[in-house]
């Protein structure tokens, strides 16, 4: 998989050249003049096929936009999630690029580095209302000082806890104030009281167990940040001096200790352990509220469980970034494409989209339009994201880097390997992959 991803990145780079050399956003709008004719302009738009509500929301957005712009046709292509990234990369490399594309935040840097994306900085500054978007959200879609994607929605995670289990053990509930989280020491203290291995009950699942690298990035990086650590340098070029910092190692050691020293976490759980009463606390996403309501209607928020902000050690932190919209650097219709992207990701489009999907809007003004997002429990997700959100490392080698970090968590926790040696191995791999990527793309 690693070689396949690298090969596609290099192919993109070879076809487009180094994007950082050819994507001066100050020239882009004038380089791509609006094409006028009596014929309708067709904009091709590729996105991953989402769930039913996401598909419905996009259909409504496109329909509403076309009512305002009868001179435009939107040719929207849905591609299965599992195939989307590879199909998009190979199609772009072969010259079959869409005008508009949806990308997950973690993939933006590789497409930008390859020169496949049009910088949107000047467009955003002109009429994209950048001050309506949290700076940390914009940073997620920024590579080498250029904004490449326009954010539509956000998601976030929080601490879910079983109220009845807390009451049985006489444990005070954590604060519901988004800016007053428990410390990890407080979580550990409660977890030790909640754990009962004889009943298969454990105190805390700190980061959704051990899943794929993408889940690791979203659920486990915040623990590193909360302890004051980092994963990579701000420019996404090296892990040296960051992944091996004392703060990062402290976070990794604490995570491992939850399983191996304190034994308040388990490597395996039965299906749906939290609503089924096998977990006293877990880290879940905002999407879990609707999942529990649908699948476990007798497991009631406010009666059986509640949520609180993510724990902290030295600081609060949560990962941000979701799917966003960008424009191909080779689109003949950059102005028209931007008009569509700007409307979809603007306040009106975000309200329309999130009213159907129940996601969190990326804009301050759009979030204010939903009363439920401004009170408990959903305000926890919103406030955390807006005030304490952080981009996962913005680097062209994000998949390889995530695999390496995922292996660190597994090796020190499951394999009980030496922490220092494991971290050093990961750093060498990450830095080697980055150097290889540079050499192949020059």
Coordinates of C-alpha atoms in Angstrom, one line a residue:
X1 CA 0.0 0.0 0.0
X2 CA 2.8 2.4 0.9
X3 CA 4.5 1.9 -2.5
X4 CA 1.2 2.3 -4.3
X5 CA 0.4 5.6 -2.6
X6 CA 4.0 6.9 -3.1
X7 CA 3.9 5.9 -6.8
X8 CA 0.7 7.8 -7.4
X9 CA 2.0 10.8 -5.6
X10 CA 5.1 10.8 -7.7
X11 CA 3.0 10.3 -10.9
X12 CA 1.0 13.3 -10.0
X13 CA 4.1 15.3 -9.3
X14 CA 5.7 14.3 -12.6
X15 CA 2.6 15.3 -14.5
X16 CA 2.0 18.5 -12.8
X17 CA 5.4 19.5 -11.6
X18 CA 6.1 20.7 -8.1
X19 CA 2.9 22.5 -7.1
X20 CA 4.8 24.9 -4.8
X21 CA 6.7 26.3 -7.8
X22 CA 3.7 26.8 -10.0
X23 CA 0.8 27.9 -7.8
X24 CA 1.2 31.6 -7.0
X25 CA -2.3 32.4 -6.0
X26 CA -1.9 36.1 -6.7
X27 CA -1.9 35.3 -10.4
X28 CA -4.5 32.6 -10.6
X29 CA -7.7 34.5 -11.0
X30 CA -6.3 36.6 -13.9
X31 CA -4.7 33.5 -15.5
X32 CA -8.1 31.8 -15.8
X33 CA -10.6 34.2 -17.4
X34 CA -14.3 33.4 -17.4
X35 CA -15.3 31.7 -20.7
X36 CA -18.4 33.3 -22.1
X37 CA -20.7 31.8 -24.8
X38 CA -24.4 31.1 -25.3
X39 CA -23.8 27.4 -24.4
X40 CA -24.1 26.3 -20.8
X41 CA -20.9 25.7 -19.0
X42 CA -20.6 22.3 -17.5
X43 CA -18.6 21.9 -14.3
X44 CA -17.5 18.4 -13.4
X45 CA -17.7 17.7 -9.7
X46 CA -16.3 14.5 -8.1
X47 CA -16.9 13.4 -4.6
X48 CA -17.0 10.3 -2.5
X49 CA -20.4 8.6 -2.2
X50 CA -21.4 9.4 1.4
X51 CA -24.3 8.1 3.5
X52 CA -27.9 8.8 2.6
X53 CA -28.1 12.1 4.3
X54 CA -24.9 13.4 2.8
X55 CA -26.0 12.4 -0.7
X56 CA -29.4 14.1 -0.1
X57 CA -27.7 17.2 1.1
X58 CA -25.4 17.5 -1.9
X59 CA -28.3 16.9 -4.3
X60 CA -30.2 19.7 -2.6
X61 CA -27.2 22.0 -2.7
X62 CA -26.6 21.4 -6.4
X63 CA -30.3 21.9 -7.3
X64 CA -30.5 25.1 -5.3
X65 CA -27.4 26.5 -7.0
X66 CA -28.6 25.7 -10.5
X67 CA -31.8 27.5 -9.8
X68 CA -29.8 30.6 -9.2
X69 CA -27.4 29.9 -12.1
X70 CA -29.3 28.5 -15.1
X71 CA -26.2 29.2 -17.3
X72 CA -24.3 26.4 -15.4
X73 CA -24.6 22.6 -15.4
X74 CA -23.1 20.6 -12.6
X75 CA -22.0 17.0 -13.6
X76 CA -21.7 15.4 -10.2
X77 CA -20.0 12.0 -10.0
X78 CA -20.2 9.8 -6.9
X79 CA -17.3 7.4 -6.3
X80 CA -17.3 4.7 -3.6
X81 CA -15.3 5.8 -0.6
X82 CA -12.9 2.8 -0.7
X83 CA -11.9 3.7 -4.3
X84 CA -12.2 7.4 -4.3
X85 CA -8.6 8.5 -3.4
X86 CA -6.9 6.2 -5.8
X87 CA -9.3 6.8 -8.7
X88 CA -9.0 10.6 -8.2
X89 CA -5.2 10.5 -8.2
X90 CA -4.8 8.3 -11.2
X91 CA -7.5 10.1 -13.2
X92 CA -5.8 13.5 -12.5
X93 CA -2.4 12.1 -13.4
X94 CA -3.8 10.8 -16.7
X95 CA -5.4 14.2 -17.5
X96 CA -9.0 13.2 -16.7
X97 CA -9.4 15.8 -13.9
X98 CA -12.7 17.2 -12.5
X99 CA -13.2 20.9 -12.2
X100 CA -14.2 20.6 -8.6
X101 CA -13.2 17.8 -6.2
X102 CA -14.0 16.9 -2.6
X103 CA -11.0 15.9 -0.5
X104 CA -10.5 14.8 3.1
X105 CA -8.3 17.3 5.0
X106 CA -5.5 14.7 5.4
X107 CA -5.0 14.4 1.7
X108 CA -4.8 18.1 0.8
X109 CA -1.0 18.5 1.1
X110 CA -0.2 15.7 -1.3
X111 CA -2.5 17.1 -4.0
X112 CA -1.3 20.6 -3.4
X113 CA 2.4 19.5 -3.5
X114 CA 1.8 17.8 -6.8
X115 CA 0.3 21.0 -8.3
X116 CA -3.1 19.4 -8.8
X117 CA -5.0 22.0 -6.8
X118 CA -5.7 25.6 -7.6
X119 CA -4.7 27.9 -4.6
X120 CA -7.8 29.6 -3.3
X121 CA -6.1 32.2 -1.0
X122 CA -6.9 35.2 -3.2
X123 CA -10.4 34.0 -3.8
X124 CA -11.0 33.5 -0.1
X125 CA -9.6 36.9 0.7
X126 CA -11.8 38.6 -1.9
X127 CA -15.2 37.1 -1.1
X128 CA -14.7 33.9 1.0
X129 CA -15.3 35.6 4.3
X130 CA -12.2 34.1 5.9
X131 CA -12.9 35.8 9.3
X132 CA -16.0 33.6 9.6
X133 CA -13.9 30.4 9.7
X134 CA -11.7 29.5 12.7
X135 CA -8.0 30.0 12.0
X136 CA -7.2 26.4 13.0
X137 CA -9.8 25.1 10.5
X138 CA -8.2 27.2 7.7
X139 CA -4.8 25.9 8.7
X140 CA -6.0 22.4 8.1
X141 CA -6.4 23.2 4.4
X142 CA -3.3 25.4 4.1
X143 CA 0.0 24.1 2.6
X144 CA 3.0 26.4 2.3
X145 CA 1.0 29.5 3.1
X146 CA -1.7 28.8 0.5
X147 CA -5.3 27.8 1.2
X148 CA -6.3 25.0 -1.2
X149 CA -9.7 23.9 0.0
X150 CA -12.9 25.6 1.2
X151 CA -14.3 23.9 4.3
X152 CA -18.0 22.9 4.5
X153 CA -18.5 21.0 7.8
X154 CA -16.6 19.8 10.8
X155 CA -16.8 16.9 13.2
X156 CA -15.4 16.5 16.7
X157 CA -15.0 14.0 19.5
X158 CA -15.7 14.2 23.2
X159 CA -15.7 12.1 26.4
X160 CA -18.8 10.0 26.8
X161 CA -19.5 8.5 30.3
X162 CA -22.1 6.2 31.8
X163 CA -24.1 8.1 34.4
X164 CA -25.4 5.1 36.2
X165 CA -22.0 3.5 36.5
X166 CA -20.7 6.7 37.9
X167 CA -23.5 7.0 40.4
X168 CA -23.0 3.4 41.5
X169 CA -19.3 4.0 42.3
X170 CA -20.0 7.5 43.8
X171 CA -17.9 9.2 41.2
X172 CA -18.8 12.9 40.6
X173 CA -19.8 13.7 37.0
X174 CA -17.3 15.7 34.9
X175 CA -18.2 19.3 34.0
X176 CA -20.3 19.9 31.0
X177 CA -18.5 23.2 30.4
X178 CA -16.5 22.9 27.1
X179 CA -13.7 24.9 28.7
X180 CA -13.5 23.0 32.0
X181 CA -12.4 19.5 31.1
X182 CA -11.2 16.8 33.4
X183 CA -7.4 16.1 33.5
X184 CA -6.2 12.7 32.4
X185 CA -5.3 12.0 36.0
X186 CA -9.0 12.5 37.0
X187 CA -10.0 10.2 34.1
X188 CA -7.6 7.6 35.3
X189 CA -8.9 7.9 38.9
X190 CA -12.5 7.3 37.8
X191 CA -11.5 4.6 35.4
X192 CA -9.8 2.6 38.1
X193 CA -13.0 2.7 40.2
X194 CA -15.1 1.7 37.2
X195 CA -13.1 -1.3 36.0
X196 CA -14.3 -4.7 36.9
X197 CA -12.6 -7.4 34.8
X198 CA -14.6 -10.2 36.3
X199 CA -17.7 -8.6 34.6
X200 CA -15.8 -7.6 31.5
X201 CA -16.2 -3.9 32.4
X202 CA -13.4 -1.4 31.8
X203 CA -13.0 2.2 32.8
X204 CA -11.9 3.9 29.6
X205 CA -11.4 3.3 25.9
X206 CA -9.1 6.3 25.4
X207 CA -9.0 6.5 21.6
X208 CA -11.3 4.0 19.9
X209 CA -9.0 1.1 20.4
X210 CA -6.7 0.0 17.6
X211 CA -8.1 0.8 14.2
X212 CA -6.7 1.9 10.9
X213 CA -4.2 4.7 10.6
X214 CA -6.8 7.3 9.8
X215 CA -8.7 6.6 13.0
X216 CA -5.4 6.8 14.9
X217 CA -4.7 10.2 13.5
X218 CA -8.1 11.6 14.5
X219 CA -8.5 9.9 17.9
X220 CA -4.9 9.5 19.1
X221 CA -3.1 12.6 18.0
X222 CA -5.2 14.8 20.5
X223 CA -3.7 12.8 23.4
X224 CA -0.2 13.7 22.2
X225 CA -1.2 17.4 21.9
X226 CA -3.0 17.4 25.3
X227 CA 0.3 16.4 26.9
X228 CA 2.1 19.2 25.1
X229 CA 3.7 17.0 22.5
X230 CA 3.7 17.1 18.7
X231 CA 3.9 14.6 15.8
X232 CA 5.7 16.5 13.1
X233 CA 7.3 19.9 12.4
X234 CA 4.9 22.8 11.5
X235 CA 5.9 22.5 7.8
X236 CA 5.3 18.7 7.8
X237 CA 8.8 17.9 6.7
X238 CA 10.2 16.0 9.7
X239 CA 9.3 14.1 12.9
X240 CA 12.7 14.7 14.4
X241 CA 12.5 16.9 17.5
X242 CA 8.7 16.5 17.7
X243 CA 7.8 12.8 17.9
X244 CA 10.8 12.2 20.2
X245 CA 10.1 15.1 22.5
X246 CA 9.7 14.4 26.3
X247 CA 6.1 15.6 26.1
X248 CA 5.2 13.2 23.2
X249 CA 6.9 10.3 24.9
X250 CA 5.0 11.1 28.1
X251 CA 1.7 10.9 26.3
X252 CA 2.7 7.6 24.6
X253 CA 3.7 6.1 27.9
X254 CA 0.5 7.2 29.6
X255 CA -1.5 5.7 26.8
X256 CA 0.3 2.4 27.1
X257 CA 0.0 2.4 30.9
X258 CA -3.8 2.6 30.7
X259 CA -3.6 -0.9 29.2
X260 CA -0.6 -2.5 30.7
X261 CA 0.0 -0.8 34.1
X262 CA -3.4 0.3 35.3
X263 CA -5.3 -2.2 33.2
X264 CA -8.3 0.1 32.9
X265 CA -8.5 -0.4 29.1
X266 CA -8.8 -3.6 27.1
X267 CA -7.4 -4.5 23.7
X268 CA -10.7 -6.1 22.7
X269 CA -14.3 -5.3 23.5
X270 CA -17.6 -6.9 22.6
X271 CA -19.7 -5.1 20.0
X272 CA -20.9 -1.6 21.0
X273 CA -19.3 -1.8 24.5
X274 CA -20.4 1.6 25.7
X275 CA -24.2 1.4 25.2
X276 CA -24.1 -2.3 26.2
X277 CA -22.5 -1.4 29.6
X278 CA -19.0 -2.7 29.2
X279 CA -17.3 0.7 29.2
X280 CA -17.6 3.4 31.9
X281 CA -16.0 6.0 29.6
X282 CA -15.1 6.2 25.9
X283 CA -14.1 8.8 23.4
X284 CA -16.8 9.1 20.7
X285 CA -17.6 11.4 17.9
X286 CA -20.5 13.9 17.5
X287 CA -22.0 11.4 15.0
X288 CA -22.5 8.8 17.9
X289 CA -25.4 10.8 19.4
X290 CA -27.6 9.9 16.4
X291 CA -26.2 6.4 16.3
X292 CA -27.1 5.6 19.9
X293 CA -30.5 7.2 19.5
X294 CA -31.2 5.0 16.5
X295 CA -29.6 1.7 17.5
X296 CA -30.1 1.9 21.3
X297 CA -33.3 3.9 21.9
X298 CA -33.4 2.7 25.6
X299 CA -29.9 4.1 26.2
X300 CA -30.9 7.8 26.9
X301 CA -28.7 10.8 26.8
X302 CA -29.1 12.7 30.1
X303 CA -30.4 9.6 31.9
X304 CA -28.0 6.7 31.0
X305 CA -25.1 8.6 29.7
X306 CA -23.7 12.1 29.2
X307 CA -20.8 13.8 27.5
X308 CA -18.0 16.1 28.6
X309 CA -15.1 17.8 26.9
X310 CA -12.0 15.8 26.0
X311 CA -9.6 15.4 28.9
X312 CA -6.4 17.5 29.0
X313 CA -3.0 17.3 30.6
X314 CA -1.3 20.6 29.9
X315 CA -3.7 22.0 27.3
X316 CA -7.0 21.3 25.5
X317 CA -6.8 20.0 22.0
X318 CA -9.0 18.2 19.5
X319 CA -8.3 17.3 15.8
X320 CA -10.3 19.2 13.2
X321 CA -10.7 18.9 9.5
X322 CA -13.3 17.0 7.4
X323 CA -14.1 16.8 3.7
X324 CA -13.8 20.1 1.8
X325 CA -14.1 21.4 -1.7
X326 CA -11.2 22.4 -4.0
X327 CA -10.7 23.3 -7.7
X328 CA -8.4 21.6 -10.2
X329 CA -5.4 23.7 -11.2
X330 CA -6.1 22.9 -14.8
X331 CA -9.8 23.7 -14.8
X332 CA -10.8 26.0 -17.7
X333 CA -13.6 27.4 -15.6
X334 CA -11.9 28.4 -12.4
X335 CA -14.1 31.5 -11.8
X336 CA -17.3 29.5 -12.3
X337 CA -16.0 26.7 -10.2
X338 CA -15.1 29.1 -7.4
X339 CA -18.6 30.7 -7.6
X340 CA -20.1 27.2 -6.9
X341 CA -17.6 26.2 -4.2
X342 CA -18.0 29.6 -2.5
X343 CA -21.8 29.3 -2.4
X344 CA -21.8 25.7 -1.2
X345 CA -19.3 26.4 1.6
X346 CA -20.7 29.8 2.4
X347 CA -23.2 30.4 5.2
X348 CA -26.3 29.6 3.2
X349 CA -24.8 26.4 1.8
X350 CA -23.5 25.2 5.1
X351 CA -26.8 25.8 6.8
X352 CA -28.6 23.8 4.1
X353 CA -26.1 21.0 4.2
X354 CA -25.9 20.6 8.0
X355 CA -29.6 20.9 8.5
X356 CA -29.8 17.6 6.6
X357 CA -26.7 15.8 7.8
X358 CA -26.7 17.1 11.4
X359 CA -23.0 17.8 11.0
X360 CA -21.2 20.8 12.6
X361 CA -20.9 23.8 10.2
X362 CA -17.3 25.0 9.6
X363 CA -18.4 28.7 9.9
X364 CA -19.2 30.6 13.0
X365 CA -22.2 32.3 11.4
X366 CA -23.7 29.0 10.2
X367 CA -23.3 27.3 13.6
X368 CA -25.2 30.2 15.2
X369 CA -28.2 29.3 13.1
X370 CA -28.7 26.0 14.9
X371 CA -30.0 26.5 18.5
X372 CA -29.0 22.9 19.4
X373 CA -25.4 23.6 18.6
X374 CA -25.3 26.5 21.1
X375 CA -26.4 24.5 24.1
X376 CA -25.5 21.2 25.8
X377 CA -24.5 18.7 24.6
X378 CA -23.6 19.7 21.1
X379 CA -22.0 22.9 22.2
X380 CA -19.2 20.8 23.6
X381 CA -18.3 19.7 20.1
X382 CA -18.7 23.1 18.6
X383 CA -16.7 25.1 21.2
X384 CA -13.9 22.5 21.3
X385 CA -13.6 22.7 17.6
X386 CA -13.7 26.4 17.4
X387 CA -11.4 27.2 20.3
X388 CA -9.1 24.1 20.7
X389 CA -9.2 22.5 17.2
X390 CA -5.8 21.6 15.6
X391 CA -5.0 20.4 12.2
X392 CA -3.5 16.9 11.8
X393 CA 0.0 17.3 10.3
X394 CA -0.3 19.0 6.9
X395 CA 2.2 16.9 5.0
X396 CA 2.3 15.3 1.5
X397 CA 3.2 12.0 3.2
X398 CA 0.3 11.9 5.5
X399 CA -0.7 8.3 4.8
X400 CA 2.8 7.0 5.4
X401 CA 3.3 9.2 8.5
X402 CA 0.0 8.0 9.9
X403 CA 0.9 4.4 9.4
X404 CA 4.2 5.0 11.2
X405 CA 2.5 6.6 14.2
X406 CA -0.2 4.0 14.3
X407 CA 2.6 1.4 14.6
X408 CA 4.1 3.3 17.5
X409 CA 0.9 3.1 19.5
X410 CA 0.5 -0.6 18.7
X411 CA 4.1 -1.5 19.4
X412 CA 4.4 0.2 22.7
X413 CA 1.0 -0.9 23.9
X414 CA 0.2 -4.3 22.4
X415 CA 3.8 -5.3 21.7
X416 CA 5.2 -3.7 24.9
X417 CA 8.3 -2.7 23.0
X418 CA 10.9 -0.2 24.2
X419 CA 9.4 3.3 23.8
X420 CA 12.6 5.1 22.8
X421 CA 13.5 2.5 20.1
X422 CA 10.0 2.4 18.7
X423 CA 9.9 6.2 18.4
X424 CA 13.3 6.4 16.8
X425 CA 12.3 3.7 14.2
X426 CA 9.2 5.7 13.4
X427 CA 11.1 9.0 13.0
X428 CA 13.6 7.4 10.6
X429 CA 10.8 5.9 8.5
X430 CA 8.8 9.2 8.3
X431 CA 11.9 11.3 7.4
X432 CA 13.0 8.7 4.9
X433 CA 9.6 8.7 3.2
X434 CA 9.6 12.5 3.1
X435 CA 13.1 12.6 1.5
X436 CA 12.0 10.0 -1.0
X437 CA 8.9 11.9 -1.9
X438 CA 11.0 15.1 -2.5
X439 CA 13.6 13.3 -4.6
X440 CA 11.0 11.7 -6.8
X441 CA 9.0 14.9 -7.3
X442 CA 11.9 17.1 -8.3

